[in-house]
Amino acid sequence: MISRILHSKDFAADAARTILDHARKAIAERGLFRLGLTGGRSPRAIHAALLAQAGDLPWKKVQLTFGDERCVPPDHEDSNYRVAKETLIDPSGIPEGNVFRMRGEIDPETAAREYEDMLRAFAGRLGEPRYAHDLLLLGLGEDGHTASLFPGSPALDETTREVLPVIGPKPPPQRLSMTFPLINASHHVLFLVPQADKRAIAEAAVAGDQRYPASRVHGQEYTTWLLGT
């Protein structure tokens, strides 16, 4: 498990290039690219760059999950799914059957177990102990949180459940989040940190500073931190 930091002056383009490299490799080797999406402010520009650079990428062989979701309807302005649908899913033509959506509009515990069961069922068909993303995208908060795993949350110490309802410090507070057992089953993790003012937090997390939940993320092969400059 290797961690590395890369610096970028053209953040969205470099992020898209990295994602597409993983996509083409996974599709060539296994016929499917399993990509976990992140929320926050950066996805819109990255999705636009993905569409611009994708060329003849077979989008029907791309499967999407979500690292976290706000407990809101799918058409709500705070929905991570809505952003992905408007900026990536619909423009690319990824089939809806390839999109594993967290149902933020229903009871959070029910939604978390439903999502966990869906991913486990897919993994089981492939003979995997856990669903293994080819690439999982994550963001980094000012407090070092990632997905919706915030400092002090009981979810940080979860060892069995793969998706949990959580309470965040920012509105909307009710959320769903993947936990570290599922996150760390990913082959590769790509942290997307376009803000230069988060560089110190990112470097501390890479160094293992346990104050920051992001420090607990370790992809099975490697974890890359892409930092804007």
Coordinates of C-alpha atoms in Angstrom, one line a residue:
M1 CA 0.0 0.0 0.0
I2 CA 1.7 3.1 -1.3
S3 CA 0.8 6.7 -0.8
R4 CA 2.0 9.5 -3.2
I5 CA 1.4 13.2 -3.6
L6 CA 1.1 14.8 -7.0
H7 CA 0.9 18.5 -7.7
S8 CA -1.2 20.0 -10.5
K9 CA -1.5 23.4 -12.1
D10 CA -4.3 22.2 -14.4
F11 CA -6.3 20.3 -11.8
A12 CA -9.5 19.2 -13.6
A13 CA -7.6 18.1 -16.7
D14 CA -5.0 16.2 -14.7
A15 CA -7.7 14.5 -12.5
A16 CA -9.6 13.5 -15.6
R17 CA -6.5 12.1 -17.3
T18 CA -5.7 10.0 -14.2
I19 CA -9.3 8.6 -14.0
L20 CA -9.3 7.8 -17.7
D21 CA -6.0 5.9 -17.5
H22 CA -7.5 3.7 -14.8
A23 CA -10.7 3.3 -16.8
R24 CA -9.0 2.1 -19.9
K25 CA -6.8 -0.3 -18.0
A26 CA -9.7 -1.8 -16.0
I27 CA -11.9 -2.2 -19.1
A28 CA -9.0 -3.8 -21.1
E29 CA -8.3 -6.2 -18.3
R30 CA -11.7 -7.0 -16.8
G31 CA -14.3 -5.5 -19.1
L32 CA -15.6 -3.2 -16.4
F33 CA -14.4 0.0 -14.7
R34 CA -15.8 0.5 -11.2
L35 CA -15.5 4.1 -10.2
G36 CA -16.6 5.6 -6.9
L37 CA -17.6 9.3 -7.1
T38 CA -17.0 12.0 -4.6
G39 CA -19.2 15.0 -3.7
G40 CA -18.2 18.6 -2.9
R41 CA -17.4 21.4 -5.3
S42 CA -14.8 19.9 -7.5
P43 CA -16.8 17.2 -9.5
R44 CA -18.4 19.5 -12.0
A45 CA -15.2 20.7 -13.6
I46 CA -13.7 17.2 -13.4
H47 CA -16.7 15.6 -15.1
A48 CA -16.5 18.2 -17.8
A49 CA -12.9 17.4 -18.4
L50 CA -13.7 13.7 -18.4
L51 CA -16.2 14.1 -21.2
A52 CA -13.8 16.3 -23.2
Q53 CA -10.9 13.8 -22.9
A54 CA -12.8 10.5 -23.1
G55 CA -12.7 9.9 -26.8
D56 CA -14.1 6.5 -27.6
L57 CA -14.2 5.3 -24.0
P58 CA -17.1 2.7 -23.8
W59 CA -19.2 4.3 -21.1
K60 CA -21.5 1.3 -21.0
K61 CA -18.6 -0.5 -19.3
V62 CA -18.4 2.1 -16.5
Q63 CA -20.1 1.4 -13.1
L64 CA -20.6 4.2 -10.7
T65 CA -21.0 4.3 -6.9
F66 CA -21.1 7.1 -4.4
G67 CA -18.7 7.5 -1.4
D68 CA -21.4 9.4 0.4
E69 CA -24.7 11.2 0.0
R70 CA -26.8 13.8 1.7
C71 CA -30.2 12.6 3.0
V72 CA -32.2 14.5 0.5
P73 CA -34.2 13.6 -2.6
P74 CA -32.2 12.8 -5.8
D75 CA -33.4 16.0 -7.4
H76 CA -32.4 18.2 -4.5
E77 CA -29.7 20.8 -5.0
D78 CA -27.5 19.2 -2.3
S79 CA -27.7 15.7 -3.8
N80 CA -24.4 14.3 -5.0
Y81 CA -26.4 12.1 -7.3
R82 CA -28.0 15.1 -8.9
V83 CA -24.6 16.6 -9.7
A84 CA -23.3 13.4 -11.2
K85 CA -26.5 12.8 -13.2
E86 CA -26.5 16.3 -14.7
T87 CA -22.7 16.6 -15.4
L88 CA -21.6 13.0 -16.1
I89 CA -24.3 10.3 -16.2
D90 CA -26.7 11.8 -18.7
P91 CA -24.0 13.5 -21.0
S92 CA -21.9 10.3 -21.2
G93 CA -24.8 7.9 -21.6
I94 CA -23.8 5.6 -18.7
P95 CA -26.8 3.2 -18.3
E96 CA -28.8 3.8 -15.2
G97 CA -28.4 0.1 -14.4
N98 CA -24.7 0.8 -14.0
V99 CA -25.3 3.6 -11.4
F100 CA -25.5 2.4 -7.8
R101 CA -27.3 5.4 -6.1
M102 CA -27.6 5.9 -2.4
R103 CA -31.3 6.6 -1.7
G104 CA -31.0 9.7 0.4
E105 CA -34.8 10.3 0.3
I106 CA -35.7 7.2 2.5
D107 CA -35.0 6.3 6.1
P108 CA -31.2 6.6 6.6
E109 CA -30.6 3.3 8.3
T110 CA -32.7 1.5 5.6
A111 CA -30.9 3.3 2.9
A112 CA -27.5 2.4 4.3
R113 CA -28.3 -1.3 4.7
E114 CA -29.8 -1.3 1.2
Y115 CA -26.7 0.1 -0.3
E116 CA -24.4 -2.2 1.6
D117 CA -26.5 -5.2 0.5
M118 CA -26.4 -4.1 -3.1
L119 CA -22.7 -3.8 -3.2
R120 CA -22.2 -7.1 -1.3
A121 CA -24.5 -8.9 -3.8
F122 CA -22.5 -7.6 -6.7
A123 CA -19.2 -8.5 -5.0
G124 CA -20.5 -12.0 -4.2
R125 CA -21.2 -12.6 -7.9
L126 CA -17.6 -11.9 -8.6
G127 CA -16.3 -14.0 -5.7
E128 CA -15.0 -10.9 -3.8
P129 CA -15.2 -10.6 0.0
R130 CA -16.0 -7.0 -0.5
Y131 CA -16.9 -4.7 -3.4
A132 CA -13.6 -3.5 -4.8
H133 CA -13.5 -0.2 -6.7
D134 CA -11.0 0.0 -9.4
L135 CA -10.7 3.7 -8.4
L136 CA -12.4 5.5 -5.6
L137 CA -12.5 9.3 -5.7
L138 CA -12.4 11.1 -2.3
G139 CA -12.3 14.7 -1.2
L140 CA -10.8 16.4 1.8
G141 CA -12.5 18.7 4.2
E142 CA -10.9 21.5 6.2
D143 CA -11.2 19.3 9.3
G144 CA -9.6 16.4 7.5
H145 CA -12.8 14.5 6.9
T146 CA -13.3 12.4 3.8
A147 CA -16.6 11.0 2.4
S148 CA -18.8 11.9 5.3
L149 CA -16.5 10.5 7.9
F150 CA -15.9 13.4 10.3
P151 CA -13.6 13.7 13.3
G152 CA -15.1 12.2 16.4
S153 CA -17.7 10.2 14.5
P154 CA -18.4 6.7 15.8
A155 CA -18.3 5.6 12.2
L156 CA -14.5 6.0 12.2
D157 CA -14.1 2.9 14.3
E158 CA -16.6 0.7 12.3
T159 CA -15.0 -2.6 11.3
T160 CA -18.0 -4.6 10.0
R161 CA -20.6 -2.3 8.4
E162 CA -19.6 -0.9 5.0
V163 CA -22.2 1.9 4.8
L164 CA -23.6 3.9 7.7
P165 CA -26.0 6.7 8.4
V166 CA -24.0 9.6 9.9
I167 CA -24.5 13.1 11.3
G168 CA -22.2 15.8 9.9
P169 CA -21.4 19.2 11.3
K170 CA -22.6 21.1 8.2
P171 CA -26.1 21.2 6.6
P172 CA -27.7 19.0 5.6
P173 CA -26.5 17.1 8.7
Q174 CA -28.0 13.7 7.9
R175 CA -25.9 11.7 5.5
L176 CA -24.9 8.3 4.3
S177 CA -21.3 7.3 4.0
M178 CA -19.0 4.4 3.1
T179 CA -16.9 3.3 6.0
F180 CA -13.2 2.4 6.0
P181 CA -13.6 -1.4 5.5
L182 CA -15.3 -0.6 2.1
I183 CA -13.1 2.4 1.2
N184 CA -9.9 0.5 1.9
A185 CA -11.0 -2.5 -0.2
S186 CA -10.5 -0.3 -3.3
H187 CA -7.6 -1.2 -5.6
H188 CA -6.8 2.5 -6.0
V189 CA -7.9 5.7 -4.2
L190 CA -7.5 9.2 -5.7
F191 CA -7.9 12.1 -3.3
L192 CA -9.0 15.2 -5.2
V193 CA -7.8 18.4 -3.3
P194 CA -7.9 21.4 -5.7
Q195 CA -7.5 24.0 -2.9
A196 CA -3.9 24.9 -2.3
D197 CA -4.7 25.9 1.3
K198 CA -5.5 22.3 2.2
R199 CA -1.9 21.2 1.4
A200 CA -0.8 21.1 5.0
I201 CA -3.8 18.9 6.0
A202 CA -3.1 16.6 3.1
E203 CA 0.5 16.2 3.9
A204 CA -0.3 15.6 7.6
A205 CA -2.9 12.9 6.6
V206 CA -0.3 11.2 4.3
A207 CA 2.1 11.2 7.3
G208 CA -0.5 9.4 9.4
D209 CA -1.8 12.2 11.6
Q210 CA -4.8 10.5 13.3
R211 CA -6.5 13.8 13.9
Y212 CA -7.6 13.6 10.3
P213 CA -10.0 10.8 9.3
A214 CA -8.4 10.9 5.8
S215 CA -5.2 9.5 7.3
R216 CA -7.0 6.1 7.7
V217 CA -7.5 5.6 3.9
H218 CA -5.2 3.1 2.3
G219 CA -6.0 1.7 -1.1
Q220 CA -5.0 -1.9 -1.7
E221 CA -2.5 -1.0 -4.3
Y222 CA -1.9 2.7 -3.8
T223 CA -3.4 6.0 -2.7
T224 CA -2.7 9.1 -4.8
W225 CA -3.2 12.6 -3.5
L226 CA -3.7 15.1 -6.3
L227 CA -3.2 18.6 -4.9
G228 CA -3.9 21.9 -6.7
T229 CA -1.2 24.6 -6.8

